[in-house]
Tab-separated table of C-alpha atoms and ligand atoms in Angstrom:
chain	number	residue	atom	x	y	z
A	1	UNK	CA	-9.549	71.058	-47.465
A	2	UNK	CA	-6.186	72.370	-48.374
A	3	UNK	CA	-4.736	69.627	-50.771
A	4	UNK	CA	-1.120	68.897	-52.430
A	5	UNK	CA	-1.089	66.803	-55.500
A	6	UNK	CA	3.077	66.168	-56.338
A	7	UNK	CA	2.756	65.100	-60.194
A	8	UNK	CA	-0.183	67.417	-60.371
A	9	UNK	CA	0.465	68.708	-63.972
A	10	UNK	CA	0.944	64.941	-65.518
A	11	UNK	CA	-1.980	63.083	-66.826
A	12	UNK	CA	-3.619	61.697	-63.520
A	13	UNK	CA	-2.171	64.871	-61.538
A	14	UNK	CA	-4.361	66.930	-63.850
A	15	UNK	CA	-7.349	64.998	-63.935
A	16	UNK	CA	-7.301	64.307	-60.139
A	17	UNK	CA	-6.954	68.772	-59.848
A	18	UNK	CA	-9.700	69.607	-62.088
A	19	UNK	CA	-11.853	66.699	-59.911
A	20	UNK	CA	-10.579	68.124	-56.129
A	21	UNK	CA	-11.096	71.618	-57.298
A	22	UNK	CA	-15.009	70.809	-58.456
A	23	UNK	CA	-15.455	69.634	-55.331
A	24	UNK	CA	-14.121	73.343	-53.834
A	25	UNK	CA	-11.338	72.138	-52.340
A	26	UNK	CA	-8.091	74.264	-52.705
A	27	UNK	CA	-5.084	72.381	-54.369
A	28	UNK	CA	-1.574	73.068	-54.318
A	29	UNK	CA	-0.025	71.424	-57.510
A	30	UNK	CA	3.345	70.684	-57.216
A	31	UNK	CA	5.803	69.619	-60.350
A	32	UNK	CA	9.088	69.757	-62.064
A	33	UNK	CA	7.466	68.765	-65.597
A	34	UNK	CA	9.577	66.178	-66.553
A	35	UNK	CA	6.438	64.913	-68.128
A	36	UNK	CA	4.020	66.815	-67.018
A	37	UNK	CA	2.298	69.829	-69.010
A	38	UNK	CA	1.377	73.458	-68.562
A	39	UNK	CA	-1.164	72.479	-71.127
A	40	UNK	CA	-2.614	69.977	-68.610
A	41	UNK	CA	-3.435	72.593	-65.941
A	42	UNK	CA	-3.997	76.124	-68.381
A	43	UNK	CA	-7.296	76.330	-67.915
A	44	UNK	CA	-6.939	76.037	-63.803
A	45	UNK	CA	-4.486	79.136	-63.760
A	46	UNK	CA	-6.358	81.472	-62.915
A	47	UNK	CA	-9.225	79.670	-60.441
A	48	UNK	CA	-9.069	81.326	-57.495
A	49	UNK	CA	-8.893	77.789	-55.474
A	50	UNK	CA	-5.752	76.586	-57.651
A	51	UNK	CA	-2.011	76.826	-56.562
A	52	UNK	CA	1.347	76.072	-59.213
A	53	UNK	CA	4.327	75.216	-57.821
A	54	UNK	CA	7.393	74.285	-59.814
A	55	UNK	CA	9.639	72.041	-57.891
A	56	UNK	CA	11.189	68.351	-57.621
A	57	UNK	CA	10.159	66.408	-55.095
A	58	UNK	CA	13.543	65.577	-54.313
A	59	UNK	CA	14.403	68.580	-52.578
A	60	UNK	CA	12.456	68.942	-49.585
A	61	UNK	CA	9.502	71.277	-49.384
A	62	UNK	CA	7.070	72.437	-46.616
A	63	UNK	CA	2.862	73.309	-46.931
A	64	UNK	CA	0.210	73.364	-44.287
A	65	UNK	CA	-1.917	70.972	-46.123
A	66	UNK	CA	-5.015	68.538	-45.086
A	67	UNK	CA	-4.149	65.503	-47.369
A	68	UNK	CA	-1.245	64.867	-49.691
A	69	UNK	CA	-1.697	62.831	-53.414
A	70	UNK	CA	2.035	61.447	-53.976
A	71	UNK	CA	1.815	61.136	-58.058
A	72	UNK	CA	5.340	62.361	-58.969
A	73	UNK	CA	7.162	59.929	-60.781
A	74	UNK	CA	7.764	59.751	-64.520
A	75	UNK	CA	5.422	56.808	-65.396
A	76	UNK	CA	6.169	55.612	-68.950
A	77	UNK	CA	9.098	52.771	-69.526
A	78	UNK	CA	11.233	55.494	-71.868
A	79	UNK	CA	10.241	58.126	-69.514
A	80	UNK	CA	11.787	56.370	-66.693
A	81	UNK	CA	14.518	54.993	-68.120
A	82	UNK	CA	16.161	57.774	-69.677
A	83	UNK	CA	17.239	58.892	-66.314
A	84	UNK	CA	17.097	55.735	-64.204
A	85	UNK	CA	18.596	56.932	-60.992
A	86	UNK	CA	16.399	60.443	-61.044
A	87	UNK	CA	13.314	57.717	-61.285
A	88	UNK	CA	14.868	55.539	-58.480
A	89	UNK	CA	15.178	59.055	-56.377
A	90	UNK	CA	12.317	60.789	-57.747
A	91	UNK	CA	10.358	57.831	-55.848
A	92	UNK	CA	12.143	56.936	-53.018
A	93	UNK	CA	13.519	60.740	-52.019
A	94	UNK	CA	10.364	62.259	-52.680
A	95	UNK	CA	7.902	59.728	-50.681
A	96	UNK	CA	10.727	60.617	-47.944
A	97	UNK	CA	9.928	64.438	-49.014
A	98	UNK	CA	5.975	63.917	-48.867
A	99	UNK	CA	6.094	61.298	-45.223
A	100	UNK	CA	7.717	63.936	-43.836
A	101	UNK	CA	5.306	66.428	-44.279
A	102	UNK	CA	2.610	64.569	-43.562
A	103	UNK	CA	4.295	63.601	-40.525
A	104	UNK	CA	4.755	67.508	-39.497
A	105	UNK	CA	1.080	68.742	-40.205
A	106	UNK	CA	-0.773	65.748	-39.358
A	107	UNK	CA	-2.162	65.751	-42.978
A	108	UNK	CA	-3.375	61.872	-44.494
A	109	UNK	CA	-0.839	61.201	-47.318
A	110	UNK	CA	-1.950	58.675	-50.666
A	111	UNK	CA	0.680	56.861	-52.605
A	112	UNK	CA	0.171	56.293	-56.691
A	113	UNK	CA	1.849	52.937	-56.382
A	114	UNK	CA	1.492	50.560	-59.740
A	115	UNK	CA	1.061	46.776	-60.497
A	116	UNK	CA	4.781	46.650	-61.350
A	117	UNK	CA	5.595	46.374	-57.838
A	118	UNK	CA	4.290	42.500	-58.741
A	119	UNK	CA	7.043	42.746	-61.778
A	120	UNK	CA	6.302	39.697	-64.274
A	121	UNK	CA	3.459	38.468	-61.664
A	122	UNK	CA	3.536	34.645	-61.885
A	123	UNK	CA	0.238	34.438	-60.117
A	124	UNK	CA	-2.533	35.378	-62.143
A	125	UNK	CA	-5.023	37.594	-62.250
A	126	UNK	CA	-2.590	39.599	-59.342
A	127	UNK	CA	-4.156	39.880	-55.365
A	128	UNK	CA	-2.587	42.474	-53.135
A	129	UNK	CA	-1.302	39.493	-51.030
A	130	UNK	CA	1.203	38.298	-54.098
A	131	UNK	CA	4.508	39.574	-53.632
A	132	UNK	CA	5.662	39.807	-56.752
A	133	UNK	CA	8.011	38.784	-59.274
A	134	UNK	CA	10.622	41.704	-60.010
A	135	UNK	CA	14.132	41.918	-61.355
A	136	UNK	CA	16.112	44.119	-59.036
A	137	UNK	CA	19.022	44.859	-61.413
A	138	UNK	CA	17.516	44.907	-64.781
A	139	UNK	CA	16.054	48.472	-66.983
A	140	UNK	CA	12.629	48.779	-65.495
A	141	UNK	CA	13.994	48.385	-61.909
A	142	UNK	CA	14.752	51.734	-60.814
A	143	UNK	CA	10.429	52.239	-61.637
A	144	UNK	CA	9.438	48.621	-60.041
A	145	UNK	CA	11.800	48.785	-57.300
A	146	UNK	CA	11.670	52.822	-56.741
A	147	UNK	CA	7.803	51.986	-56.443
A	148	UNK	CA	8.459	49.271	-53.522
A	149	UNK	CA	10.512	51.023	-51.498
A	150	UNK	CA	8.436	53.639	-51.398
A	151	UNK	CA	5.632	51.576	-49.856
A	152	UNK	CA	7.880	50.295	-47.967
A	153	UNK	CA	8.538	53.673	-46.849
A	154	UNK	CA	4.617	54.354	-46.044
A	155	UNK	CA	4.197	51.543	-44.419
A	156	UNK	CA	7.243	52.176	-41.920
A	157	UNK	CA	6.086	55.950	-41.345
A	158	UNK	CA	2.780	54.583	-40.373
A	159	UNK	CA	4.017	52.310	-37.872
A	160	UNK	CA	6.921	54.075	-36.855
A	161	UNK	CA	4.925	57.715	-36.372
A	162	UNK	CA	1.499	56.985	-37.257
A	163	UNK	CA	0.818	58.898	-40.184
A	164	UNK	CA	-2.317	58.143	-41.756
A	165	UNK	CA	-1.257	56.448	-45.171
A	166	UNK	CA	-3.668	55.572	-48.213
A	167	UNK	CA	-1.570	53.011	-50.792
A	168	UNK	CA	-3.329	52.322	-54.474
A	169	UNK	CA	-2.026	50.014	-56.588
A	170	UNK	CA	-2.409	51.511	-59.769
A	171	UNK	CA	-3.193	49.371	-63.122
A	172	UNK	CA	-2.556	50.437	-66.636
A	173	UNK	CA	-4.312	53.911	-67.182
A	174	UNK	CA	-5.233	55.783	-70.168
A	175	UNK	CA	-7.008	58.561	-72.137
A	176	UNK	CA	-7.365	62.475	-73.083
A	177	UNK	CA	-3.937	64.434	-71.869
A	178	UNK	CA	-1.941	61.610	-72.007
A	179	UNK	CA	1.277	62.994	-73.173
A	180	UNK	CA	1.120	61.601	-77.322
A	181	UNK	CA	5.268	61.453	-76.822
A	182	UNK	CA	5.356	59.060	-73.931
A	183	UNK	CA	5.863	55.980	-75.451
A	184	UNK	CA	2.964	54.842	-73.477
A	185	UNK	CA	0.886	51.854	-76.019
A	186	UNK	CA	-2.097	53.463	-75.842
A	187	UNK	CA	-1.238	56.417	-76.906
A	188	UNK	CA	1.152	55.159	-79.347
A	189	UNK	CA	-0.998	52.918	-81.170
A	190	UNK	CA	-3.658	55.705	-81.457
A	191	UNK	CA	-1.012	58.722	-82.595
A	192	UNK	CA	0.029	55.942	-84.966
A	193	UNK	CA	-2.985	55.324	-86.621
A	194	UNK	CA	-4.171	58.705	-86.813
A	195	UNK	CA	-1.122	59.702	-88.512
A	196	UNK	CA	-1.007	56.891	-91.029
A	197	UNK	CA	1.685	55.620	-89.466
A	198	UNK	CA	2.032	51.722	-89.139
A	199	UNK	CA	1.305	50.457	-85.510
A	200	UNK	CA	3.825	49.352	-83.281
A	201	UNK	CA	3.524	46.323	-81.506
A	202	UNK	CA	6.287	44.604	-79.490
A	203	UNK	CA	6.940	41.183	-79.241
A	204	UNK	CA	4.351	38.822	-81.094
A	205	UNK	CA	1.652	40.766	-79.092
A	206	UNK	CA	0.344	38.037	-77.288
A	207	UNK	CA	1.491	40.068	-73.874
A	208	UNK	CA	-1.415	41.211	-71.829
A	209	UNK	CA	-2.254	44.483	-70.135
A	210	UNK	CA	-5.661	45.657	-68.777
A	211	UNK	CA	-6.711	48.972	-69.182
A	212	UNK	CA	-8.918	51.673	-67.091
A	213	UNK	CA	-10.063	54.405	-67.987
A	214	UNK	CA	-8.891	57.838	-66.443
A	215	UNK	CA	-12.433	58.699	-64.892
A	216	UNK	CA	-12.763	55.720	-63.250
A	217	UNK	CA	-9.349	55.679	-61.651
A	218	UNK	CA	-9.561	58.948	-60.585
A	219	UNK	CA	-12.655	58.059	-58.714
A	220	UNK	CA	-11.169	55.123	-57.135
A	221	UNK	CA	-8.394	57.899	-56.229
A	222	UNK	CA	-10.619	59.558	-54.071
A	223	UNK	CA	-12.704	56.644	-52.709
A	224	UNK	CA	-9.479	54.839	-51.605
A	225	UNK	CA	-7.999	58.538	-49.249
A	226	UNK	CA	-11.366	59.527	-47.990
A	227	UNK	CA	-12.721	55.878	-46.576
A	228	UNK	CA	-11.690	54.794	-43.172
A	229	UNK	CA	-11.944	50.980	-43.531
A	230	UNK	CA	-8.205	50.525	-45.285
A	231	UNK	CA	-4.957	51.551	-45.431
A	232	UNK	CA	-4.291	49.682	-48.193
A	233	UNK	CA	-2.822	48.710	-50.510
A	234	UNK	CA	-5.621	48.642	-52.738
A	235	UNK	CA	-5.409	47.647	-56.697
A	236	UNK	CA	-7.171	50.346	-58.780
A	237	UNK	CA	-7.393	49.065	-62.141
A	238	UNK	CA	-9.623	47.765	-64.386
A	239	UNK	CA	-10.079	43.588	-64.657
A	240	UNK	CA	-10.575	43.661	-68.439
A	241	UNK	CA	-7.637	41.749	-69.799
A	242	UNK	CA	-6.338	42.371	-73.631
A	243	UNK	CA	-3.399	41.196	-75.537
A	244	UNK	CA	-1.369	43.834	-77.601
A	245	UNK	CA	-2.519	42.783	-80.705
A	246	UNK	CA	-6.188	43.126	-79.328
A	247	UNK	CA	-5.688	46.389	-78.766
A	248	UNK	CA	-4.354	47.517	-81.920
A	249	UNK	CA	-7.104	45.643	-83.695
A	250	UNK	CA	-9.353	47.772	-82.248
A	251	UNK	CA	-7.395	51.302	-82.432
A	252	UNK	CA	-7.521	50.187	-86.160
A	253	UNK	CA	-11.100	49.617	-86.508
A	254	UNK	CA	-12.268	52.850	-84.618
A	255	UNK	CA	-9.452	55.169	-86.213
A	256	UNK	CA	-10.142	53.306	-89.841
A	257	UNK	CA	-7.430	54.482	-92.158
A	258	UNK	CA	-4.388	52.610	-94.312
A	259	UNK	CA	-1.809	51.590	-90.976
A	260	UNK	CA	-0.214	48.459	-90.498
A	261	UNK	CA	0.644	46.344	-87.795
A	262	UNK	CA	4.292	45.446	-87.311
A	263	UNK	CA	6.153	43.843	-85.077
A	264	UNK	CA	9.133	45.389	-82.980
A	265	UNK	CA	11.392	43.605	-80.420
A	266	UNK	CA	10.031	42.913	-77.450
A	267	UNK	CA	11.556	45.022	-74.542
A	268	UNK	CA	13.237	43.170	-71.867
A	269	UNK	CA	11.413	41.997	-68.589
A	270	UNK	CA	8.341	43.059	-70.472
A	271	UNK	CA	5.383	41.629	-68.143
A	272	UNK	CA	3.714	38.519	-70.223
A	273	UNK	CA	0.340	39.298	-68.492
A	274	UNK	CA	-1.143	41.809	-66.009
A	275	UNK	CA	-4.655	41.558	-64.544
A	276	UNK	CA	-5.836	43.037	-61.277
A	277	UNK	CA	-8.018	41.310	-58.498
A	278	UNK	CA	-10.305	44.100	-57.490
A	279	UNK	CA	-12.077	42.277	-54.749
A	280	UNK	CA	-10.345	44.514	-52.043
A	281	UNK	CA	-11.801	47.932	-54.091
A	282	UNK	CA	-15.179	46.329	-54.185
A	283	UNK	CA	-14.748	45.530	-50.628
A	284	UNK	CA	-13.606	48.392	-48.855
A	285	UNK	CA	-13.986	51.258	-51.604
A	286	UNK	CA	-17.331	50.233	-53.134
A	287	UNK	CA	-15.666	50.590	-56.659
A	288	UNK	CA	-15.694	49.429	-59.813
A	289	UNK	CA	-14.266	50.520	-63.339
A	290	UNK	CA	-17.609	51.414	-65.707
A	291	UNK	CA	-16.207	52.697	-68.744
A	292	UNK	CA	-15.387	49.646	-71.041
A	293	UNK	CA	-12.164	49.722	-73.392
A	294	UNK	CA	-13.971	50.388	-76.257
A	295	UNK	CA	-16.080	53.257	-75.277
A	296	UNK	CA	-12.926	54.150	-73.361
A	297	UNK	CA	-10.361	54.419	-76.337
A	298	UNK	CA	-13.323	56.284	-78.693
A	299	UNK	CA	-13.256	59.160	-75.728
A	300	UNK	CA	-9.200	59.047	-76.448
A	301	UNK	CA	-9.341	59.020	-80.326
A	302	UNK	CA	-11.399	61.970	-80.006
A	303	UNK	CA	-8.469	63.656	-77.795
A	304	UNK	CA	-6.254	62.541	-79.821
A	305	UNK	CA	-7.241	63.752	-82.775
A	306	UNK	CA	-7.744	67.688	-81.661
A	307	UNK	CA	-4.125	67.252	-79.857
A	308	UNK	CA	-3.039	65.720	-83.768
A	309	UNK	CA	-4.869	68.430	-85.695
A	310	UNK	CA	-3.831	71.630	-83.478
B	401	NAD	P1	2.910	61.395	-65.965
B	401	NAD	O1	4.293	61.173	-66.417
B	401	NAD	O2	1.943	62.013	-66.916
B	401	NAD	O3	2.872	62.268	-64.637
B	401	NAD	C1	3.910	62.291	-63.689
B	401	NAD	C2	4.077	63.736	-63.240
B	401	NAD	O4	5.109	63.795	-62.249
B	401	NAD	C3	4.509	64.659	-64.374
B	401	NAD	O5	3.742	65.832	-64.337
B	401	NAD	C4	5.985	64.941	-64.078
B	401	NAD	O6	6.431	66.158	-64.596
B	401	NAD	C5	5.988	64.872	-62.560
B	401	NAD	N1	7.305	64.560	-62.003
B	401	NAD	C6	8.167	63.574	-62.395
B	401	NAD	N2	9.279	63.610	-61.637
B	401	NAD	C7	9.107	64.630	-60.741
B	401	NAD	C8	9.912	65.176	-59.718
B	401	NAD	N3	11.127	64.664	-59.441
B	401	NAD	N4	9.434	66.234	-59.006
B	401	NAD	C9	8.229	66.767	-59.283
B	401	NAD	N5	7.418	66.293	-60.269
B	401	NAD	C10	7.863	65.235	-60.984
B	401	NAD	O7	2.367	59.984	-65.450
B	401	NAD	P2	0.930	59.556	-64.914
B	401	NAD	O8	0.435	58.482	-65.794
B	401	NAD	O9	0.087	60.742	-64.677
B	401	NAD	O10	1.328	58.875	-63.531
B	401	NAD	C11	1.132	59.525	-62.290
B	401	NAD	C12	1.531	58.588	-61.170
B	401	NAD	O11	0.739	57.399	-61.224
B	401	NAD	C13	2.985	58.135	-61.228
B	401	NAD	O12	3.501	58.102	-59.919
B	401	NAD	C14	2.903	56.743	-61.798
B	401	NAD	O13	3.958	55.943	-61.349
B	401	NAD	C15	1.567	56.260	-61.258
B	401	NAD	N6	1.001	55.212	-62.120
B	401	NAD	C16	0.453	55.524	-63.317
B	401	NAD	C17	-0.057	54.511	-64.127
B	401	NAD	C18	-0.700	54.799	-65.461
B	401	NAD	O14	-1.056	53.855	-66.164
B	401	NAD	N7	-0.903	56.022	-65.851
B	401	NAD	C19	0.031	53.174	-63.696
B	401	NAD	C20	0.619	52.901	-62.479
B	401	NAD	C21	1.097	53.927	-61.680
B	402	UDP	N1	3.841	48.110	-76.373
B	402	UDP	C1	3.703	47.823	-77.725
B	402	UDP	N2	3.888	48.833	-78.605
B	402	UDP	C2	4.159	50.109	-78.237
B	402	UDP	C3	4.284	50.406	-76.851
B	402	UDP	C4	4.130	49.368	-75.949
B	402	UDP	O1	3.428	46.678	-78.106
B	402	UDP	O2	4.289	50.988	-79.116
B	402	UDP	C5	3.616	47.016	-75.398
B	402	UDP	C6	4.694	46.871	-74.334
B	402	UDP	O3	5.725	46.022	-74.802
B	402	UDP	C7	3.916	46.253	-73.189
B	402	UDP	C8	2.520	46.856	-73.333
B	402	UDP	O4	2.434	47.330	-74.671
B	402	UDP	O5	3.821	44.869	-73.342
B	402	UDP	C9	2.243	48.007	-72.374
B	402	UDP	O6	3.288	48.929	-72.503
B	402	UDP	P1	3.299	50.346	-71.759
B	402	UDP	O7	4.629	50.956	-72.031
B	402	UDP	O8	2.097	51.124	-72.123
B	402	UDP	O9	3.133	49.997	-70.216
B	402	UDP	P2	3.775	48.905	-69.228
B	402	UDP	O10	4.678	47.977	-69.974
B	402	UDP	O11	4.495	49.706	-68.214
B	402	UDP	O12	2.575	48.207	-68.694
């Protein structure tokens, strides 16, 4: 198949290309790289079966392509805050951008949506059923509420003009190419550590977030367009819930070395806890996470460190 990833040179972009082009597929990678890095996609280049397109989604654009991966979106809180009404159009302009295309060639179109569509979920662990808790006017809105309308927007192309949507509802995500700048904890907490640096944890750390890695989401990625049972949305995450302070207990232990722990204001409308309900995944994509945290963050470390060292 002929396949556009938008986002494709950002951390799940990339992993999701190197995974679509194993399978001899040929993809189109679309990206402004905001976030996203050459680096990420180098070694692709020059395969035969790989495309690079620089461009933002926001302006409209036009392939004949089989399926469409909608990943563009900055996807760390200082990411998408330092330009909060690019993130609010980035999201809602360019799922406009990508239904429309599918619409024209027919081709089946799969949203990266994220738990913060359920915003500071007061139901707990978080079903796709729940709503969701979310501050329209506050800093993380133009992400949580960009994110919403653009299902919003699938849902209403699909029943409007039948286009053949796929929705995940992404979880917390993490290991190698995550950007080491992106302000993302994971990464933080290990670039930290490996650097001597003391570890930054906001709030008391008593917050919760729970973490999958990369490989497995990117399978769940593919399970969730190419099954016929579901439209979604689907969560994709893994159930393994961790306070902050958890986590940089155990960066500490696996990186060893003389950091700290201190403790930095919390940000505001900061989630107090965030666990998915998988049930639906088990159900329709036969999925589950099988990489555990720690294994998980040792794969990272090692990343990590080469990014550090070179
Ligand atoms: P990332 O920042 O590494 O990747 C996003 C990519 O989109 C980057 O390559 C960036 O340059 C590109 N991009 C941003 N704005 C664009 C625009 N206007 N036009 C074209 N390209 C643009 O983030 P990621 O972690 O790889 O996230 C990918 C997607 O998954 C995002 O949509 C994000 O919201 C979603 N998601 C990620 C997580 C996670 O934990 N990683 C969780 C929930 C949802
Ligand atoms: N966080 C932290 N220290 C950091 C970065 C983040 O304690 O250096 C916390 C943050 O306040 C949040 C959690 O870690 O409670 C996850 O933050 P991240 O930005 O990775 O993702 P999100 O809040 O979007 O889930």
């Amino acid at each position: 198949m002929r396949i556009l990833i938008t986002g494709g040179a950002g951390f799940l972009g990339s992993h999701l290309c190197d995974r679509l082009i194993a399978q001899e597929h040929d993809v189109l990678c679309l990206d402004n790289f905001f976030t996203g890095r050459k680096k990420n996609i180098e070694h692709l280049l020059d395969h035969p079966h790989f495309e690079l397109i620089r461009h933002d989604v926001i302006d409209p654009f036009k392939f004949e392509v089989d399926r469409i991966y909608n990943l563009a979106c900055p996807a760390s809180p200082p990411h998408y805050q330092y330009n909060p009404i690019k993130t609010t159009k980035t999201s809602v302009m360019g799922a406009i951008n990508c239904l429309g295309l599918a619409k024209r060639v027919k081709a089946r179109i799969f949203q990266a949506s994220t738990s913060e569509v359920y915003g500071d979920p007061t139901v707990h662990p978080q079903p796709e059923s729940y709503w969701g808790n979310v501050n329209p006017i506050g800093y993380r809105s133009c992400y949580d509420e960009g994110k919403r309308c653009a299902e919003t927007l699938f849902f209403d192309y699909h029943r409007e003009n039948g286009v053949d949507i796929r929705v995940g509802r992404i979880f917390n995500t993490y290991g190698p190419r995550m950007n080491p700048d992106d302000g993302r904890v994971v990464s933080n907490f290990i670039v930290q550590s490996l650097r001597g640096e003391d570890i930054t944890v906001y709030g008391d750390g008593s917050q919760t977030r729970s973490f999958c890695y990369v490989d497995d989401l990117i399978e769940g990625f593919l399970r969730m367009m190419e099954q016929e049972k579901t439209i979604g949305p689907v969560n994709i995450g893994n159930p393994g819930e961790f306070t902050m302070l958890e986590l940089a207990e155990l960066v500490l232990k696996k990186v060893g070395g003389k950091s700290k722990i201190v403790h930095q204001d919390l940000p505001t409308d900061d989630p107090r806890q965030r666990q998915p309900d998988i049930s639906l995944a088990k159900k329709y994509l036969e999925w589950q996470p099988a990489v555990r945290l720690e294994q998980g963050i040792e794969k990272t470390i090692d990343y990590f460190r080469k990014e550090c060292a070179g």
